[in-house]
Amino acid sequence: MSATRKILMLHGFAQNGDIFSKRLGALRKAMGEGTELVFINGPIILHHVDLGGGPSDLSSNSLDAAEAIAASSDPALTPRAWWRVNPERTRAQGLEESLVALRDVLQRDRFDGVFGFSQGAAMAALLAALLEKPHVYEPFLVDGKAPHPRFQFCVAVSGFRVSDPISDKIIGDSYETPTLHVIGKTDVIVVEERSKGLLNVSANARVEVHDGGHFVPSQVKWRAFWREYLLDPSKDVPSAEPHVKVPDKLMYTPADVRRSTIMQSIPRILG
């Protein structure tokens, strides 16, 4: 292990690396010198039409898309994604491009783990699974080999499983990378069924809950948790909010579920 842990950070739908970095400013400062968070951009540039198909979408959407619409003229705030979902929600359009872009990032540098939010969390889990079995998707290979060793861990905040044949092929029945799933108690963006879809294929999972909605928790107690967890995910770091219990509906998952909660709804545009 290198002296400084390096973690690949994947933003959510309609964000970009700069936006995600700024929103996690307090968390970045709390990390200290032992952990470096590396924020990158998804390759898919979004336009106004991508940020909501109608009033019903926008009414349930997160603030990210609305902010991105207002700021789309600023290149530093250009809304991006890892894919667009098709109307039938059966394919992630642009997923191939994102996997190749991530392959190139991994070829150039080394990361201890990956941390994603929302659509970025779905991509983080998919990327972790792909590094376990890279030969199932040939375009990801470099000279017939994986571009990067397996991740030591994955963090998925408000995550879900990608709906796409490529994703199904990569993940299969399960993936093994230790994954921390973080869920917002009042999250109205990602529904429970979507959350369970990812949990059910996470063979080595820990689940934590925060009392907020669709965002990465960064209050003082969570900053302390993140600092300790990201320095050494193998440690039994105490929960930031231990009072929240695992709903019975999520107890049947094959993973080692520690804590979870129920989520309510997801807009169609997230994929």
mmCIF file of C-alpha atoms in Angstrom:
data_model
loop_
_atom_site.group_PDB
_atom_site.id
_atom_site.type_symbol
_atom_site.label_atom_id
_atom_site.label_comp_id
_atom_site.label_asym_id
_atom_site.label_seq_id
_atom_site.Cartn_x
_atom_site.Cartn_y
_atom_site.Cartn_z
ATOM 1 C CA MET A 1 0.000 0.000 0.000
ATOM 2 C CA SER A 2 1.323 3.467 -0.826
ATOM 3 C CA ALA A 3 1.773 6.057 1.900
ATOM 4 C CA THR A 4 -1.114 8.089 0.495
ATOM 5 C CA ARG A 5 -4.334 6.313 -0.340
ATOM 6 C CA LYS A 6 -5.807 7.389 -3.666
ATOM 7 C CA ILE A 7 -9.542 7.078 -4.292
ATOM 8 C CA LEU A 8 -11.295 7.508 -7.643
ATOM 9 C CA MET A 9 -14.372 9.754 -7.247
ATOM 10 C CA LEU A 10 -17.329 9.373 -9.656
ATOM 11 C CA HIS A 11 -19.956 12.118 -9.710
ATOM 12 C CA GLY A 12 -23.715 11.798 -10.081
ATOM 13 C CA PHE A 13 -25.967 12.520 -13.062
ATOM 14 C CA ALA A 14 -25.841 16.182 -14.202
ATOM 15 C CA GLN A 15 -22.801 16.909 -12.044
ATOM 16 C CA ASN A 16 -19.137 16.844 -13.064
ATOM 17 C CA GLY A 17 -15.832 16.373 -11.273
ATOM 18 C CA ASP A 18 -15.568 20.048 -10.258
ATOM 19 C CA ILE A 19 -19.122 20.229 -8.912
ATOM 20 C CA PHE A 20 -18.730 16.978 -6.986
ATOM 21 C CA SER A 21 -15.407 18.119 -5.545
ATOM 22 C CA LYS A 22 -16.864 21.438 -4.372
ATOM 23 C CA ARG A 23 -19.850 19.736 -2.774
ATOM 24 C CA LEU A 24 -17.507 17.483 -0.850
ATOM 25 C CA GLY A 25 -15.229 20.336 0.188
ATOM 26 C CA ALA A 26 -15.674 19.707 3.916
ATOM 27 C CA LEU A 27 -15.031 16.003 3.405
ATOM 28 C CA ARG A 28 -11.893 16.685 1.354
ATOM 29 C CA LYS A 29 -10.494 18.902 4.097
ATOM 30 C CA ALA A 30 -11.250 16.249 6.720
ATOM 31 C CA MET A 31 -9.259 13.604 4.872
ATOM 32 C CA GLY A 32 -5.882 15.040 5.776
ATOM 33 C CA GLU A 33 -2.675 14.072 4.007
ATOM 34 C CA GLY A 34 -3.221 10.315 4.142
ATOM 35 C CA THR A 35 -6.003 10.167 1.533
ATOM 36 C CA GLU A 36 -6.241 11.776 -1.904
ATOM 37 C CA LEU A 37 -9.638 12.055 -3.594
ATOM 38 C CA VAL A 38 -9.346 12.161 -7.401
ATOM 39 C CA PHE A 39 -12.400 13.649 -9.130
ATOM 40 C CA ILE A 40 -12.914 12.995 -12.839
ATOM 41 C CA ASN A 41 -15.556 13.884 -15.436
ATOM 42 C CA GLY A 42 -18.024 11.525 -17.020
ATOM 43 C CA PRO A 43 -17.607 11.669 -20.826
ATOM 44 C CA ILE A 44 -21.300 12.244 -21.627
ATOM 45 C CA ILE A 45 -22.153 15.959 -21.913
ATOM 46 C CA LEU A 46 -25.796 16.645 -21.099
ATOM 47 C CA HIS A 47 -28.100 19.175 -22.727
ATOM 48 C CA HIS A 48 -31.353 20.735 -21.569
ATOM 49 C CA VAL A 49 -33.423 17.946 -23.092
ATOM 50 C CA ASP A 50 -31.422 15.340 -21.142
ATOM 51 C CA LEU A 51 -32.199 16.925 -17.792
ATOM 52 C CA GLY A 52 -35.845 15.963 -17.647
ATOM 53 C CA GLY A 53 -38.411 14.659 -20.088
ATOM 54 C CA GLY A 54 -41.266 16.714 -18.692
ATOM 55 C CA PRO A 55 -42.816 18.263 -15.586
ATOM 56 C CA SER A 56 -43.227 14.892 -13.858
ATOM 57 C CA ASP A 57 -39.497 14.238 -14.164
ATOM 58 C CA LEU A 58 -38.418 17.656 -12.936
ATOM 59 C CA SER A 59 -40.807 17.661 -9.997
ATOM 60 C CA SER A 60 -39.144 14.589 -8.530
ATOM 61 C CA ASN A 61 -35.619 15.359 -9.676
ATOM 62 C CA SER A 62 -32.720 16.311 -7.444
ATOM 63 C CA LEU A 63 -31.465 19.886 -7.371
ATOM 64 C CA ASP A 64 -28.427 18.840 -9.386
ATOM 65 C CA ALA A 65 -30.189 18.951 -12.751
ATOM 66 C CA ALA A 66 -31.945 22.269 -12.090
ATOM 67 C CA GLU A 67 -28.672 23.852 -11.048
ATOM 68 C CA ALA A 68 -26.951 22.370 -14.068
ATOM 69 C CA ILE A 69 -29.538 23.885 -16.420
ATOM 70 C CA ALA A 70 -28.952 27.346 -14.961
ATOM 71 C CA ALA A 71 -25.177 26.973 -15.059
ATOM 72 C CA SER A 72 -24.801 25.173 -18.382
ATOM 73 C CA SER A 73 -23.143 28.225 -19.980
ATOM 74 C CA ASP A 74 -20.161 27.879 -17.617
ATOM 75 C CA PRO A 75 -17.733 25.201 -18.892
ATOM 76 C CA ALA A 76 -16.641 24.439 -15.332
ATOM 77 C CA LEU A 77 -20.242 23.560 -14.512
ATOM 78 C CA THR A 78 -21.078 21.624 -17.674
ATOM 79 C CA PRO A 79 -23.513 18.871 -16.642
ATOM 80 C CA ARG A 80 -22.189 15.415 -17.398
ATOM 81 C CA ALA A 81 -23.166 11.792 -16.969
ATOM 82 C CA TRP A 82 -21.852 8.251 -17.316
ATOM 83 C CA TRP A 83 -24.774 7.302 -19.587
ATOM 84 C CA ARG A 84 -28.253 8.309 -20.731
ATOM 85 C CA VAL A 85 -31.119 5.910 -20.210
ATOM 86 C CA ASN A 86 -33.335 4.904 -23.138
ATOM 87 C CA PRO A 87 -37.132 5.430 -22.903
ATOM 88 C CA GLU A 88 -37.710 1.752 -22.080
ATOM 89 C CA ARG A 89 -35.078 1.886 -19.301
ATOM 90 C CA THR A 90 -33.400 -1.220 -20.689
ATOM 91 C CA ARG A 91 -30.149 0.278 -21.964
ATOM 92 C CA ALA A 92 -27.554 2.714 -20.696
ATOM 93 C CA GLN A 93 -26.684 4.719 -23.805
ATOM 94 C CA GLY A 94 -23.058 5.797 -23.710
ATOM 95 C CA LEU A 95 -21.993 3.156 -21.197
ATOM 96 C CA GLU A 96 -19.416 1.758 -23.637
ATOM 97 C CA GLU A 97 -17.832 5.207 -24.000
ATOM 98 C CA SER A 98 -17.645 5.631 -20.232
ATOM 99 C CA LEU A 99 -16.050 2.220 -19.684
ATOM 100 C CA VAL A 100 -13.359 3.025 -22.253
ATOM 101 C CA ALA A 101 -12.758 6.436 -20.644
ATOM 102 C CA LEU A 102 -12.437 4.805 -17.226
ATOM 103 C CA ARG A 103 -10.107 2.173 -18.689
ATOM 104 C CA ASP A 104 -7.807 4.975 -19.825
ATOM 105 C CA VAL A 105 -7.905 6.645 -16.393
ATOM 106 C CA LEU A 106 -7.058 3.362 -14.681
ATOM 107 C CA GLN A 107 -4.250 2.674 -17.112
ATOM 108 C CA ARG A 108 -2.555 5.971 -16.202
ATOM 109 C CA ASP A 109 -2.820 5.814 -12.416
ATOM 110 C CA ARG A 110 -3.398 3.498 -9.452
ATOM 111 C CA PHE A 111 -6.275 3.747 -6.990
ATOM 112 C CA ASP A 112 -6.957 1.925 -3.743
ATOM 113 C CA GLY A 113 -10.709 2.183 -4.191
ATOM 114 C CA VAL A 114 -13.609 3.889 -5.928
ATOM 115 C CA PHE A 115 -16.301 6.176 -4.458
ATOM 116 C CA GLY A 116 -19.450 7.062 -6.387
ATOM 117 C CA PHE A 117 -22.649 9.017 -5.830
ATOM 118 C CA SER A 118 -26.008 8.143 -7.437
ATOM 119 C CA GLN A 119 -25.323 7.320 -11.102
ATOM 120 C CA GLY A 120 -21.635 7.460 -10.195
ATOM 121 C CA ALA A 121 -22.278 4.887 -7.464
ATOM 122 C CA ALA A 122 -23.866 2.547 -9.988
ATOM 123 C CA MET A 123 -20.822 3.031 -12.207
ATOM 124 C CA ALA A 124 -18.433 2.519 -9.281
ATOM 125 C CA ALA A 125 -19.951 -0.876 -8.482
ATOM 126 C CA LEU A 126 -19.917 -1.859 -12.156
ATOM 127 C CA LEU A 127 -16.271 -0.826 -12.478
ATOM 128 C CA ALA A 128 -15.324 -2.794 -9.361
ATOM 129 C CA ALA A 129 -17.052 -5.870 -10.799
ATOM 130 C CA LEU A 130 -15.349 -5.407 -14.169
ATOM 131 C CA LEU A 131 -11.891 -5.347 -12.582
ATOM 132 C CA GLU A 132 -12.711 -8.721 -11.000
ATOM 133 C CA LYS A 133 -13.494 -10.283 -14.409
ATOM 134 C CA PRO A 134 -12.162 -7.925 -17.090
ATOM 135 C CA HIS A 135 -12.207 -10.503 -19.885
ATOM 136 C CA VAL A 136 -16.011 -10.486 -20.030
ATOM 137 C CA TYR A 137 -15.827 -7.092 -21.763
ATOM 138 C CA GLU A 138 -13.005 -7.123 -24.303
ATOM 139 C CA PRO A 139 -12.875 -3.348 -25.054
ATOM 140 C CA PHE A 140 -11.829 -2.802 -21.416
ATOM 141 C CA LEU A 141 -8.636 -4.809 -21.850
ATOM 142 C CA VAL A 142 -5.204 -3.359 -22.609
ATOM 143 C CA ASP A 143 -2.967 -5.820 -24.457
ATOM 144 C CA GLY A 144 -5.283 -8.592 -23.318
ATOM 145 C CA LYS A 145 -5.058 -7.681 -19.632
ATOM 146 C CA ALA A 146 -6.949 -5.595 -17.101
ATOM 147 C CA PRO A 147 -5.735 -1.972 -17.031
ATOM 148 C CA HIS A 148 -5.666 -1.925 -13.229
ATOM 149 C CA PRO A 149 -5.666 -4.330 -10.249
ATOM 150 C CA ARG A 150 -8.897 -5.017 -8.399
ATOM 151 C CA PHE A 151 -10.085 -2.266 -6.091
ATOM 152 C CA GLN A 152 -9.644 -2.890 -2.390
ATOM 153 C CA PHE A 153 -13.085 -1.391 -1.782
ATOM 154 C CA CYS A 154 -16.022 0.434 -3.338
ATOM 155 C CA VAL A 155 -18.306 3.095 -1.828
ATOM 156 C CA ALA A 156 -21.785 3.507 -3.339
ATOM 157 C CA VAL A 157 -23.830 6.447 -1.995
ATOM 158 C CA SER A 158 -27.453 6.357 -3.209
ATOM 159 C CA GLY A 159 -26.477 3.631 -5.643
ATOM 160 C CA PHE A 160 -28.443 1.303 -7.897
ATOM 161 C CA ARG A 161 -27.737 -1.356 -10.505
ATOM 162 C CA VAL A 162 -27.174 -0.283 -14.110
ATOM 163 C CA SER A 163 -29.941 -1.524 -16.432
ATOM 164 C CA ASP A 164 -28.071 -2.683 -19.516
ATOM 165 C CA PRO A 165 -27.018 -5.998 -21.117
ATOM 166 C CA ILE A 166 -23.348 -5.045 -20.751
ATOM 167 C CA SER A 167 -23.835 -4.472 -17.033
ATOM 168 C CA ASP A 168 -25.683 -7.768 -16.663
ATOM 169 C CA LYS A 169 -22.814 -9.570 -18.368
ATOM 170 C CA ILE A 170 -20.198 -7.910 -16.171
ATOM 171 C CA ILE A 171 -21.903 -8.295 -12.802
ATOM 172 C CA GLY A 172 -23.586 -11.640 -13.414
ATOM 173 C CA ASP A 173 -24.959 -13.114 -10.192
ATOM 174 C CA SER A 174 -22.699 -11.059 -7.928
ATOM 175 C CA TYR A 175 -19.432 -9.211 -7.469
ATOM 176 C CA GLU A 176 -17.025 -9.601 -4.538
ATOM 177 C CA THR A 177 -15.314 -6.258 -3.970
ATOM 178 C CA PRO A 178 -16.097 -5.054 -0.407
ATOM 179 C CA THR A 179 -18.707 -2.338 -0.884
ATOM 180 C CA LEU A 180 -20.069 0.261 1.506
ATOM 181 C CA HIS A 181 -23.631 1.196 0.541
ATOM 182 C CA VAL A 182 -24.773 4.533 2.032
ATOM 183 C CA ILE A 183 -28.469 5.383 1.879
ATOM 184 C CA GLY A 184 -30.365 8.562 2.787
ATOM 185 C CA LYS A 185 -33.326 8.043 5.091
ATOM 186 C CA THR A 186 -35.341 10.735 3.285
ATOM 187 C CA ASP A 187 -33.932 10.127 -0.195
ATOM 188 C CA VAL A 188 -36.762 10.532 -2.712
ATOM 189 C CA ILE A 189 -34.596 10.039 -5.801
ATOM 190 C CA VAL A 190 -33.605 6.339 -5.595
ATOM 191 C CA VAL A 191 -36.382 3.851 -4.874
ATOM 192 C CA GLU A 192 -36.038 0.861 -2.572
ATOM 193 C CA GLU A 193 -36.261 -1.639 -5.419
ATOM 194 C CA ARG A 194 -33.331 0.004 -7.165
ATOM 195 C CA SER A 195 -31.300 -0.071 -3.971
ATOM 196 C CA LYS A 196 -32.060 -3.749 -3.440
ATOM 197 C CA GLY A 197 -31.057 -4.492 -7.015
ATOM 198 C CA LEU A 198 -27.484 -3.459 -6.240
ATOM 199 C CA LEU A 199 -27.439 -4.882 -2.723
ATOM 200 C CA ASN A 200 -28.553 -8.277 -3.988
ATOM 201 C CA VAL A 201 -25.458 -8.647 -6.164
ATOM 202 C CA SER A 202 -23.015 -7.227 -3.614
ATOM 203 C CA ALA A 203 -21.506 -10.309 -2.005
ATOM 204 C CA ASN A 204 -19.451 -8.400 0.555
ATOM 205 C CA ALA A 205 -21.549 -5.405 1.577
ATOM 206 C CA ARG A 206 -21.877 -3.048 4.488
ATOM 207 C CA VAL A 207 -24.878 -0.699 4.606
ATOM 208 C CA GLU A 208 -25.031 2.601 6.475
ATOM 209 C CA VAL A 209 -27.813 5.174 6.697
ATOM 210 C CA HIS A 210 -27.811 8.921 7.118
ATOM 211 C CA ASP A 211 -30.763 11.044 8.198
ATOM 212 C CA GLY A 212 -30.817 13.185 5.058
ATOM 213 C CA GLY A 213 -31.819 12.813 1.433
ATOM 214 C CA HIS A 214 -30.061 12.411 -1.904
ATOM 215 C CA PHE A 215 -26.530 13.583 -1.108
ATOM 216 C CA VAL A 216 -23.240 12.438 0.379
ATOM 217 C CA PRO A 217 -23.450 13.051 4.138
ATOM 218 C CA SER A 218 -20.644 15.293 5.385
ATOM 219 C CA GLN A 219 -21.703 16.501 8.827
ATOM 220 C CA VAL A 220 -19.038 16.376 11.548
ATOM 221 C CA LYS A 221 -19.929 12.822 12.622
ATOM 222 C CA TRP A 222 -19.870 11.634 9.014
ATOM 223 C CA ARG A 223 -16.584 13.368 8.257
ATOM 224 C CA ALA A 224 -15.036 11.439 11.126
ATOM 225 C CA PHE A 225 -16.537 8.214 9.771
ATOM 226 C CA TRP A 226 -15.320 8.863 6.234
ATOM 227 C CA ARG A 227 -11.819 9.740 7.403
ATOM 228 C CA GLU A 228 -11.447 6.494 9.344
ATOM 229 C CA TYR A 229 -13.210 4.276 6.833
ATOM 230 C CA LEU A 230 -11.344 5.505 3.765
ATOM 231 C CA LEU A 231 -7.994 5.181 5.545
ATOM 232 C CA ASP A 232 -8.706 1.519 6.289
ATOM 233 C CA PRO A 233 -12.010 0.011 5.031
ATOM 234 C CA SER A 234 -11.104 -3.341 6.590
ATOM 235 C CA LYS A 235 -11.481 -1.885 10.096
ATOM 236 C CA ASP A 236 -14.786 -2.085 11.941
ATOM 237 C CA VAL A 237 -15.331 1.665 11.949
ATOM 238 C CA PRO A 238 -18.304 2.607 14.197
ATOM 239 C CA SER A 239 -21.371 3.890 12.366
ATOM 240 C CA ALA A 240 -21.943 7.619 12.128
ATOM 241 C CA GLU A 241 -25.660 7.128 12.859
ATOM 242 C CA PRO A 242 -25.993 3.783 14.656
ATOM 243 C CA HIS A 243 -29.623 4.318 15.705
ATOM 244 C CA VAL A 244 -30.987 3.442 12.250
ATOM 245 C CA LYS A 245 -31.881 -0.247 11.870
ATOM 246 C CA VAL A 246 -32.035 -2.518 8.849
ATOM 247 C CA PRO A 247 -35.608 -2.891 7.522
ATOM 248 C CA ASP A 248 -36.751 -6.499 7.340
ATOM 249 C CA LYS A 249 -37.376 -6.102 3.610
ATOM 250 C CA LEU A 250 -33.630 -5.797 3.001
ATOM 251 C CA MET A 251 -32.509 -8.594 5.294
ATOM 252 C CA TYR A 252 -32.890 -11.287 2.624
ATOM 253 C CA THR A 253 -30.022 -9.967 0.519
ATOM 254 C CA PRO A 254 -27.033 -12.332 0.169
ATOM 255 C CA ALA A 255 -24.660 -9.639 1.389
ATOM 256 C CA ASP A 256 -23.481 -9.022 4.935
ATOM 257 C CA VAL A 257 -25.972 -6.208 5.428
ATOM 258 C CA ARG A 258 -25.320 -4.112 8.504
ATOM 259 C CA ARG A 259 -27.759 -1.205 8.218
ATOM 260 C CA SER A 260 -30.206 0.147 5.689
ATOM 261 C CA THR A 261 -33.455 2.059 5.192
ATOM 262 C CA ILE A 262 -36.339 2.427 2.728
ATOM 263 C CA MET A 263 -36.146 4.787 -0.238
ATOM 264 C CA GLN A 264 -39.061 6.237 -2.109
ATOM 265 C CA SER A 265 -38.738 7.139 -5.814
ATOM 266 C CA ILE A 266 -36.331 7.679 -8.723
ATOM 267 C CA PRO A 267 -36.685 9.887 -11.791
ATOM 268 C CA ARG A 268 -36.522 8.105 -15.140
ATOM 269 C CA ILE A 269 -33.555 10.128 -16.358
ATOM 270 C CA LEU A 270 -31.035 8.647 -13.898
ATOM 271 C CA GLY A 271 -31.077 5.230 -15.541
#
